[in-house]
Structures are given as C-alpha cells and as structure tokens.
PDB file of C-alpha atoms in Angstrom:
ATOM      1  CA  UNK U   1     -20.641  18.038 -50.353  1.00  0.00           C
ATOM      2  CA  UNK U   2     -21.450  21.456 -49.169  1.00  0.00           C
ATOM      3  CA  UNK U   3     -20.808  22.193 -45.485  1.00  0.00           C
ATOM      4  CA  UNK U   4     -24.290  23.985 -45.171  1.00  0.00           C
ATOM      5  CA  UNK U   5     -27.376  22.071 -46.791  1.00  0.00           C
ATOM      6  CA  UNK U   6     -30.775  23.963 -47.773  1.00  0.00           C
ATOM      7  CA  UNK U   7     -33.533  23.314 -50.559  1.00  0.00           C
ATOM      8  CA  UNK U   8     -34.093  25.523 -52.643  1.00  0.00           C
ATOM      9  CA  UNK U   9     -37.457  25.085 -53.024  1.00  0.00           C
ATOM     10  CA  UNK U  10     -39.721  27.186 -54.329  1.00  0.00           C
ATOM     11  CA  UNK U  11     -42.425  26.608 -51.558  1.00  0.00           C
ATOM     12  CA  UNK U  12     -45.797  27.675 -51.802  1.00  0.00           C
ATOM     13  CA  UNK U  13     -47.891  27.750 -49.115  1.00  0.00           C
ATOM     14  CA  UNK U  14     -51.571  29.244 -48.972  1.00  0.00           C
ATOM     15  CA  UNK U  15     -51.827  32.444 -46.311  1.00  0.00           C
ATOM     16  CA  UNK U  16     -52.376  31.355 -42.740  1.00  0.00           C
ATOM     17  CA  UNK U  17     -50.322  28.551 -42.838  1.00  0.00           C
ATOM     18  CA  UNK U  18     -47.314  27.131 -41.067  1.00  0.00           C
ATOM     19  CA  UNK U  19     -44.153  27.236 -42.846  1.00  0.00           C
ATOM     20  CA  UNK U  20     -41.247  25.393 -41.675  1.00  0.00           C
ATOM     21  CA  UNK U  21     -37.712  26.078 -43.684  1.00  0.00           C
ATOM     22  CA  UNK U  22     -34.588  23.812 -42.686  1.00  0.00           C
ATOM     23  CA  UNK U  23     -30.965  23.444 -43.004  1.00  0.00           C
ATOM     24  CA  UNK U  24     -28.754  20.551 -41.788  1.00  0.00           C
ATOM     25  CA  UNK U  25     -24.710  20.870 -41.867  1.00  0.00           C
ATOM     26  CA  UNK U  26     -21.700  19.297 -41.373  1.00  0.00           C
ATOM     27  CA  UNK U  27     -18.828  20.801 -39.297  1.00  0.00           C
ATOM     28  CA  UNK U  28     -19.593  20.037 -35.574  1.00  0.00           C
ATOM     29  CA  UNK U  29     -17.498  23.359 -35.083  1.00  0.00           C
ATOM     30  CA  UNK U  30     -20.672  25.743 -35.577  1.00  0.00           C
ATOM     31  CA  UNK U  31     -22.383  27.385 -32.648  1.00  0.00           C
ATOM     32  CA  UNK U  32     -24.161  30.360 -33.910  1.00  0.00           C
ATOM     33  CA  UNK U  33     -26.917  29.807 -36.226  1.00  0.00           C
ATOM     34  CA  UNK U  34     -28.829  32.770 -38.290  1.00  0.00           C
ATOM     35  CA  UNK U  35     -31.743  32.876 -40.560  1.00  0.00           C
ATOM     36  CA  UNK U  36     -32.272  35.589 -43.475  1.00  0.00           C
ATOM     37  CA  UNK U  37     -34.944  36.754 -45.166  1.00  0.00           C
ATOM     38  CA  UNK U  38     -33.354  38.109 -48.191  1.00  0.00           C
ATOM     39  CA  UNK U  39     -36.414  40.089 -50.880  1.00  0.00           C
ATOM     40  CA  UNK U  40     -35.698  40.015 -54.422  1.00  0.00           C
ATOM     41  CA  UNK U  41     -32.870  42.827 -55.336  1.00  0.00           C
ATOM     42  CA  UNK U  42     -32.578  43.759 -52.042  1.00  0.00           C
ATOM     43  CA  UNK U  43     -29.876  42.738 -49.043  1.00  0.00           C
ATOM     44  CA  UNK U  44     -30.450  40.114 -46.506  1.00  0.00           C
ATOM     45  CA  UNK U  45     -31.953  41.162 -43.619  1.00  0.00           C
ATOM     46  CA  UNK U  46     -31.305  39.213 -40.083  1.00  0.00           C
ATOM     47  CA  UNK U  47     -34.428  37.272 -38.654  1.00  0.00           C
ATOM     48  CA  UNK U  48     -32.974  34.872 -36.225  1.00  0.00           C
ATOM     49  CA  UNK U  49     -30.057  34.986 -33.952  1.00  0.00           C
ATOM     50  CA  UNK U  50     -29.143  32.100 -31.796  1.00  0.00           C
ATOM     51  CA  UNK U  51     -26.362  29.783 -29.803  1.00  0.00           C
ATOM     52  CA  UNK U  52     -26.107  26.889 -29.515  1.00  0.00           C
ATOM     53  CA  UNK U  53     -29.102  24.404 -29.179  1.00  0.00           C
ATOM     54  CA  UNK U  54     -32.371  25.188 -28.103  1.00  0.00           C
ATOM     55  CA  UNK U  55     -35.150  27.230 -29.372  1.00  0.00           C
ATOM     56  CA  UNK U  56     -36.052  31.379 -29.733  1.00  0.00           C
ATOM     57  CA  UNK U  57     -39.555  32.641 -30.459  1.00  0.00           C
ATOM     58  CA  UNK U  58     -40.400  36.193 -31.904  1.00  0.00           C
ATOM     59  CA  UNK U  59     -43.632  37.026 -33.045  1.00  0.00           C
ATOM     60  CA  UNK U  60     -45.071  34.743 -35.420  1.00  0.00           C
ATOM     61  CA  UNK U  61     -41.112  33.241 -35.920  1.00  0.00           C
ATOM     62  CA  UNK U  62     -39.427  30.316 -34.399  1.00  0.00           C
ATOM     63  CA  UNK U  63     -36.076  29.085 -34.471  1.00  0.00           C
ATOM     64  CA  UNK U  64     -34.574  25.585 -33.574  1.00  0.00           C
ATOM     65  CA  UNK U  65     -31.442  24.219 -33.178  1.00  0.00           C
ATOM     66  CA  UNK U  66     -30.568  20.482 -32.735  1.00  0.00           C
ATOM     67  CA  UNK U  67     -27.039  20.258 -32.602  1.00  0.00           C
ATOM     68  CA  UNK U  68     -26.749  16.580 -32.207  1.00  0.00           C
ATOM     69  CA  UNK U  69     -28.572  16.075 -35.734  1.00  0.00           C
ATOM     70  CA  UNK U  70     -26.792  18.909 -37.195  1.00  0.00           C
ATOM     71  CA  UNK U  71     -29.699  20.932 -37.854  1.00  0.00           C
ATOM     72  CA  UNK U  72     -31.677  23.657 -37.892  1.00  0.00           C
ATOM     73  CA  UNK U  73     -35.132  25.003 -38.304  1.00  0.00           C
ATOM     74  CA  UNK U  74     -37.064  28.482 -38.791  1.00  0.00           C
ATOM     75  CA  UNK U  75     -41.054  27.940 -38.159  1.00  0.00           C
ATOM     76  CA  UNK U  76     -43.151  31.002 -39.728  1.00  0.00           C
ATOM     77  CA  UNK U  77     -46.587  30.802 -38.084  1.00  0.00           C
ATOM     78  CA  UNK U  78     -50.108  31.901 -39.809  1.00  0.00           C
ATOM     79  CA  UNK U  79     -47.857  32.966 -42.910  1.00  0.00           C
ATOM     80  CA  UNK U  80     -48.985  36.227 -44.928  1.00  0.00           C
ATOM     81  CA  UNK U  81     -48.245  37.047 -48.472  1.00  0.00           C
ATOM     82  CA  UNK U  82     -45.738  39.790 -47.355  1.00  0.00           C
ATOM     83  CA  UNK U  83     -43.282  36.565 -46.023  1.00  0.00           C
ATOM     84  CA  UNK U  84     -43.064  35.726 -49.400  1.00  0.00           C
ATOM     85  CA  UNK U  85     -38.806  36.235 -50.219  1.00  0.00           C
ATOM     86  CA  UNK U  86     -36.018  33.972 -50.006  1.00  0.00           C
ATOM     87  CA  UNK U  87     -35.012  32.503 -46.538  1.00  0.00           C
ATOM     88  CA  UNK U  88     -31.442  32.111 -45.993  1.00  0.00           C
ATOM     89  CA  UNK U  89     -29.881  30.285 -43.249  1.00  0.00           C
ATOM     90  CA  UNK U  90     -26.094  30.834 -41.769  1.00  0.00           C
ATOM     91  CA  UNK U  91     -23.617  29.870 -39.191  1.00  0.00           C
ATOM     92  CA  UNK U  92     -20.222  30.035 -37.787  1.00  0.00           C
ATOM     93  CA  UNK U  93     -18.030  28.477 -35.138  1.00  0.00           C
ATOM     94  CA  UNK U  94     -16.558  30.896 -32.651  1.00  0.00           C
ATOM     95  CA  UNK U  95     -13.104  31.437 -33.661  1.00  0.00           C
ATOM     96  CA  UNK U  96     -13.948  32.113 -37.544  1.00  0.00           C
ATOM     97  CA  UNK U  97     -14.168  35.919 -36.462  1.00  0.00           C
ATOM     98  CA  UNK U  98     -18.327  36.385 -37.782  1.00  0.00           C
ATOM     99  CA  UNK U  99     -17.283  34.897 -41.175  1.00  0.00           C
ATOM    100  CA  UNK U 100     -20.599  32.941 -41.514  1.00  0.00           C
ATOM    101  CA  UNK U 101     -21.081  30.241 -43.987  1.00  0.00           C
ATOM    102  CA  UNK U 102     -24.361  30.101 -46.177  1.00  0.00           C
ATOM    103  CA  UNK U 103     -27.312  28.250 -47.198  1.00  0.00           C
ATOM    104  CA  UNK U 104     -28.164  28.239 -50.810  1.00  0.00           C
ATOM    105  CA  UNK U 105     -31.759  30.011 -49.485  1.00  0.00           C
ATOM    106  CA  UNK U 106     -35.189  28.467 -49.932  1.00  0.00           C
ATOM    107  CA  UNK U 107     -37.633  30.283 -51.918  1.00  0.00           C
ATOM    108  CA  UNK U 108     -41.013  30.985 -50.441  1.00  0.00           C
ATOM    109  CA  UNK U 109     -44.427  32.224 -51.747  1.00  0.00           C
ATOM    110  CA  UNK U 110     -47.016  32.868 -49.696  1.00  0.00           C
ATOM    111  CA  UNK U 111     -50.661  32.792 -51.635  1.00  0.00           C
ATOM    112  CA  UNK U 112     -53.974  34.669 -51.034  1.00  0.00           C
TER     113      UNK U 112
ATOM    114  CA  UNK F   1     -25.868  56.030 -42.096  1.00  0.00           C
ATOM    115  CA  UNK F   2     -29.292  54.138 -41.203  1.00  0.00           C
ATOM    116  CA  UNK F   3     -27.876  50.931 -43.068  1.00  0.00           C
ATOM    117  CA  UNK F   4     -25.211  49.502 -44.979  1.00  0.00           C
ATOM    118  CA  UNK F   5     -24.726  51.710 -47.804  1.00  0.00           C
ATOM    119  CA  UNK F   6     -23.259  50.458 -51.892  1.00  0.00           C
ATOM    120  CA  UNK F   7     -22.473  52.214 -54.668  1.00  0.00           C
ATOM    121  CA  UNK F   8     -23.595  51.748 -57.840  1.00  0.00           C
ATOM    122  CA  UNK F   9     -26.611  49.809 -57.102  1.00  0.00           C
ATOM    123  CA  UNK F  10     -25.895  48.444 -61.241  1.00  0.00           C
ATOM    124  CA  UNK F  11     -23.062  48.232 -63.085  1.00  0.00           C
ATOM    125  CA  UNK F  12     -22.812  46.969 -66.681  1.00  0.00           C
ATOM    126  CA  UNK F  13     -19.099  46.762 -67.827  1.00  0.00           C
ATOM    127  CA  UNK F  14     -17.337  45.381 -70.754  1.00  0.00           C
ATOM    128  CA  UNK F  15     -15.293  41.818 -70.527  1.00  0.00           C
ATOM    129  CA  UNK F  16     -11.608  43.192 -69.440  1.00  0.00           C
ATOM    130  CA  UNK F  17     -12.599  46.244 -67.998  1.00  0.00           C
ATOM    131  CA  UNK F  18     -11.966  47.189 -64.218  1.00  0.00           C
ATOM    132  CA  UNK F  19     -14.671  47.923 -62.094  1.00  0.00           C
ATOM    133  CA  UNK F  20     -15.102  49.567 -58.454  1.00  0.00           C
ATOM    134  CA  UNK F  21     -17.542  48.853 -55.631  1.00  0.00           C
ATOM    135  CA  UNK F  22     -18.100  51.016 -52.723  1.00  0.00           C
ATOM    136  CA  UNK F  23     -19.298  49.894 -49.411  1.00  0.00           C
ATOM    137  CA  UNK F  24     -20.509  52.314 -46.722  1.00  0.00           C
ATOM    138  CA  UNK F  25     -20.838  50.967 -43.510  1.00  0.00           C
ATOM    139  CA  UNK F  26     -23.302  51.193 -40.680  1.00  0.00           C
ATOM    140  CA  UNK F  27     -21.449  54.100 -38.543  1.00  0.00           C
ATOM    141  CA  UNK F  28     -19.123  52.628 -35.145  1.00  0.00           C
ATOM    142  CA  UNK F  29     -19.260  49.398 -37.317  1.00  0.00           C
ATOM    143  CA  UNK F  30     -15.597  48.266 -36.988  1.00  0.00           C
ATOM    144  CA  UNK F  31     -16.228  44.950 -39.142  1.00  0.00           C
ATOM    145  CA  UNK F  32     -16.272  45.193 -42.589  1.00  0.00           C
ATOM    146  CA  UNK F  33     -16.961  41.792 -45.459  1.00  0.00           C
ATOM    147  CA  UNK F  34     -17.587  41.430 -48.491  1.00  0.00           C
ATOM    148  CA  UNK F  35     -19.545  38.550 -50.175  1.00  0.00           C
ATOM    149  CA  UNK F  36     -20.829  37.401 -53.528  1.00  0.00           C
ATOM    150  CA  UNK F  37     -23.944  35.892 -54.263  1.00  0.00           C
ATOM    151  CA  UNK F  38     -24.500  33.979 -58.029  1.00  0.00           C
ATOM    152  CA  UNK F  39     -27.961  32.935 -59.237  1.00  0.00           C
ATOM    153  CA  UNK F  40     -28.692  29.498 -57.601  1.00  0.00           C
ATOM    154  CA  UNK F  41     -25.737  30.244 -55.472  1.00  0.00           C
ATOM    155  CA  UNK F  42     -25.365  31.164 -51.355  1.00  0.00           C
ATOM    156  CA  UNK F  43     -23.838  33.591 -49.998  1.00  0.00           C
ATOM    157  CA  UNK F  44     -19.759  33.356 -51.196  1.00  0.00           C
ATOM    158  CA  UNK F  45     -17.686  34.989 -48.593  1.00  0.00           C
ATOM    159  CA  UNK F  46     -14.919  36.765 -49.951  1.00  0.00           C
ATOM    160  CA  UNK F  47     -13.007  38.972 -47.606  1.00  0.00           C
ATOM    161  CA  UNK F  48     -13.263  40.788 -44.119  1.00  0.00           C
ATOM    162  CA  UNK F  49     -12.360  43.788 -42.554  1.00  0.00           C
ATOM    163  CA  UNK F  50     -11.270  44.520 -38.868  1.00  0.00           C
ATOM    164  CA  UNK F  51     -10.726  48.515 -38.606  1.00  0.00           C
ATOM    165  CA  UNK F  52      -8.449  49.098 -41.630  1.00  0.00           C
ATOM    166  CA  UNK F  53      -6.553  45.332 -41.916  1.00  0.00           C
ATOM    167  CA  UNK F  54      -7.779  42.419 -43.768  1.00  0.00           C
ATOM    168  CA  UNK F  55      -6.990  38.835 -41.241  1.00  0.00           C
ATOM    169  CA  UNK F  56      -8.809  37.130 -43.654  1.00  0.00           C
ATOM    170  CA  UNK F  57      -8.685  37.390 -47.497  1.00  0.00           C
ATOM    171  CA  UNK F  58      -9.363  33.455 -48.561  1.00  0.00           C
ATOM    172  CA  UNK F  59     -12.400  33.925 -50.555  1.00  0.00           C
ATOM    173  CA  UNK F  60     -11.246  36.205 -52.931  1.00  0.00           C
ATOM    174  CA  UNK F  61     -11.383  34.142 -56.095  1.00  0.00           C
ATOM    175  CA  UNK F  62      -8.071  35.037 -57.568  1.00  0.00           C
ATOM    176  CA  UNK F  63      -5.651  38.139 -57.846  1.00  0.00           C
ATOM    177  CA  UNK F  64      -7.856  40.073 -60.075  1.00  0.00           C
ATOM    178  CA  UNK F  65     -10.338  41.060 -56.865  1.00  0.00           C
ATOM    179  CA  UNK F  66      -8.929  43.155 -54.253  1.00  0.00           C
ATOM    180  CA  UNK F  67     -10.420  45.007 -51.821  1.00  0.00           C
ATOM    181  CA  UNK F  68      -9.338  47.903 -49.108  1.00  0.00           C
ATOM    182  CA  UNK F  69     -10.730  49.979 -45.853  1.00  0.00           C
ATOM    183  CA  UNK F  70      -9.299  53.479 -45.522  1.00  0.00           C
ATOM    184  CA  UNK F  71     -10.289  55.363 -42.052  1.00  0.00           C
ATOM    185  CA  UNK F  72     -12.456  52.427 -40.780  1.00  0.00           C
ATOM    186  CA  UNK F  73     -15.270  53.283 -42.835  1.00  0.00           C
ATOM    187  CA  UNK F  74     -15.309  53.236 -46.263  1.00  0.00           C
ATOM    188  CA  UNK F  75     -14.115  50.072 -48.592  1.00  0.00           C
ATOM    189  CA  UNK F  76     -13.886  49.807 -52.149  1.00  0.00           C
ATOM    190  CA  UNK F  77     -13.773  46.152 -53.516  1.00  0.00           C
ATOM    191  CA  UNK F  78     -12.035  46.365 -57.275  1.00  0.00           C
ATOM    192  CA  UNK F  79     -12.368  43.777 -60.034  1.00  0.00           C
ATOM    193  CA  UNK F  80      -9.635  44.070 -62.686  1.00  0.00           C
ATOM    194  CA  UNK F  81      -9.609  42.864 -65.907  1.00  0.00           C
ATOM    195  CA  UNK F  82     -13.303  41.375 -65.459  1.00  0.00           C
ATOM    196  CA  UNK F  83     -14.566  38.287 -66.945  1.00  0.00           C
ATOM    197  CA  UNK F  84     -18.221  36.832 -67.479  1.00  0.00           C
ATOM    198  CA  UNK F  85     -17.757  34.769 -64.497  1.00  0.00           C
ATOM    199  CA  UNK F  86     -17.502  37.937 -62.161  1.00  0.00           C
ATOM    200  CA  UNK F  87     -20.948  38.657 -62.606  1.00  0.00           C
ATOM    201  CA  UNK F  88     -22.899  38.877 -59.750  1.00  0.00           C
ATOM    202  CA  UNK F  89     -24.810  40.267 -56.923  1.00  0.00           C
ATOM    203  CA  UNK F  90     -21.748  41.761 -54.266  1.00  0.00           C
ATOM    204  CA  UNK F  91     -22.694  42.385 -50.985  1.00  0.00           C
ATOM    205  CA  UNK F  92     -21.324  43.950 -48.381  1.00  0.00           C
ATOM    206  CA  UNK F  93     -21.996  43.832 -44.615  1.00  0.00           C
ATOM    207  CA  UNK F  94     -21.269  45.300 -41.074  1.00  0.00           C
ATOM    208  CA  UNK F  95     -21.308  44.423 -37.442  1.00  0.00           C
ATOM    209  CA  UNK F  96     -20.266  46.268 -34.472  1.00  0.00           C
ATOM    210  CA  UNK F  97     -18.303  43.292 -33.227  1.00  0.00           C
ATOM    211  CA  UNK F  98     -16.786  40.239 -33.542  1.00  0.00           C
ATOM    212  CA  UNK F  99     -19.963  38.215 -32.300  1.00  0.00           C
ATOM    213  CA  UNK F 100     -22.386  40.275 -33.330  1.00  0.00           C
ATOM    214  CA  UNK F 101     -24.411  39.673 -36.550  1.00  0.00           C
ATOM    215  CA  UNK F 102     -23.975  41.217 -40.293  1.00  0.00           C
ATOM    216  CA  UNK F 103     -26.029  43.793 -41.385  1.00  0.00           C
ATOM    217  CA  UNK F 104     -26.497  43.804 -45.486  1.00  0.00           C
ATOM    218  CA  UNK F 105     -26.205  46.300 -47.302  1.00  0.00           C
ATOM    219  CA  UNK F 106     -28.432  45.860 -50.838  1.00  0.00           C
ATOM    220  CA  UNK F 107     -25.844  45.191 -53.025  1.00  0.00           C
ATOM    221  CA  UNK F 108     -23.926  45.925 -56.433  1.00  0.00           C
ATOM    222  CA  UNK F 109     -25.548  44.279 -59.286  1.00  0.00           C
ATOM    223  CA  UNK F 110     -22.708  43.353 -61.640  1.00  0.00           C
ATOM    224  CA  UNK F 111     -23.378  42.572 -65.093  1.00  0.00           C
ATOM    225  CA  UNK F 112     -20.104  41.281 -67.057  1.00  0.00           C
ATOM    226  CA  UNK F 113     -20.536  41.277 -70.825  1.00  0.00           C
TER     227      UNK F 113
END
C-alpha cells in the first residue's frame, strides 16, 4: 500500500463548477501538507501550503486538512478551463528535512 | 535565475549510454533534490542537497545514478550505462530552507531507447 493515496482520475467538470480533489495517507508522522498543480510538460508549481489541521483559503482555492482521518482536501471554486492540469498533492513530517512524499496526481479538465 | 532552471529540456540516448542532467537552482536556494516522475507514476524522490553534501541519497535507484552540487548552485544528476527503465521525466527542485516549500524546475525529458 502506498503511504500517500490519490485518484487519478481524469475528472471533468463543466466551467463554473466546484471541484474538490483528495488524498488520504498513512504515516501519522506528516504535518505539512502541499497541493500542486503540475501542466502537461511543465514543472509542478506550489498551490497550497499548510500545517497541521485546519483549513487555508486563497482566491477561488481551499485547502483542508483532517488529521484524525488522515486526509486531505483542495476545493477549486467556480472552476475555469485554464485549471485544467494535473493536481498533485504532498507531505512530510518534520524531521524528513523537506523530502516530501507524493500523490500519484489527479487529472482535471475543466469544459466550456 | 527567476526559477529553477534544467538542461536539456529532451534527451534521447541509446540503451548503455551515459547521460547528464543539469539543475540550476533558484539563486540563495541552499536546498537542492532531485526527483523522478514515470507515466502513471508520483513524484519519486531520489536525492537531496544541503549546500554541497548529500544527507540523504535513498532514492537513488541503484549505483548507476549519481548525482553532485559544486559551489552550492549547480548539480548535475548522471545516469550511467542507461536502461529503458530510466526513462522519465527528472525534476529538480529548490527551497531556501529546510521548511520551506520546493520550487520545480520543468524538467529533463528522458527518452531511453
């Protein structure tokens, strides 16, 4: 079993929507939690940054973590075609010196 | 630089061959890693940088990869004696800090054949 847990997808969702992209895990140990958005042949690039459990908003993302279910969430609200890329998710614990450990990334397409 | 910077963008190389990739980091960036990324696959971490030393090497996949950091900048991951299975996206990545987060750079395309 891998220690970080994503699907895949792909997800297609019509424009405007509300996407909602998870990952669940298992080693207790993790405390920072990222999200990517990673667009095809290019690197990933950081969305989401956050500690612990507890929520962060920016713009039209949002970002949960419930650490008691071992899981996490990224919310992308009233979704346009230009979100449309791979979402990865990542974490460490906070003596693995920023080595993070990777979802396998869940596709996305956003539709006109 | 602006961003994490890789050289080639593409490389196409014959089974057996050895291969170089060059990472430039973000400038002041004093952490440097190194990950691979397979179709279908996450991110695979394979080694990081702190200034010019290497604490942790345990992803590289066997003693045909090796990597090194010269002057805190630059690093140059090498492949020797390539095999199909090497083929893959490698990325490389910077942060100012232990805690901070990793900035991508686009990656080397690696074609194996």
């Amino acid at each position: 079993q891998k220690e970080v847990e994503q699907d895949p997808g792909p997800l297609s969702v019509p424009e405007g929507a509300i996407v909602s992209l998870n990952c669940t895990y298992s080693n207790s140990a993790f405390q920072y939690f990222m999200w990517y958005r990673q667009y095809s042949r290019k690197g990933p690039e950081l969305l989401m940054y956050t500690y612990s459990s507890g929520n962060k908003e920016d713009g039209r993302f949002t970002a949960q973590v419930d650490k008691s279910s071992k899981y996490i969430s990224l919310f992308i609200r009233d979704s346009q075609p230009s979100d449309s890329a791979t979402y990865l998710c990542a974490m460490r614990n906070t003596g693995t010196a920023s080595k993070l450990t990777f979802g396998t990334g869940t596709r996305l397409q956003v539709t006109l | 630089g602006a961003g994490v910077s890789q050289s080639p963008s593409n490389k196409v190389t014959e089974k057996g061959k050895d291969v170089e990739l060059r990472c430039d980091p973000i400038s002041g960036h004093t952490a440097l890693y190194w990950y691979r990324q397979s179709l279908g696959q996450g991110l695979e971490f394979l080694i990081y940088f702190q200034g010019n030393s290497a604490p942790d090497k345990s992803g590289l996949p066997s003693d045909r990869f090796s990597a090194e950091r010269t002057g805190g900048s630059v690093s140059t991951l090498t492949i020797q004696r390539t095999q199909q299975e090497d083929s893959a996206v490698y990325l490389c990545a910077s942060s100012s800090e232990l805690s901070a987060p990793l900035h991508f750079g686009n990656g080397t395309r690696l074609t194996v054949t």
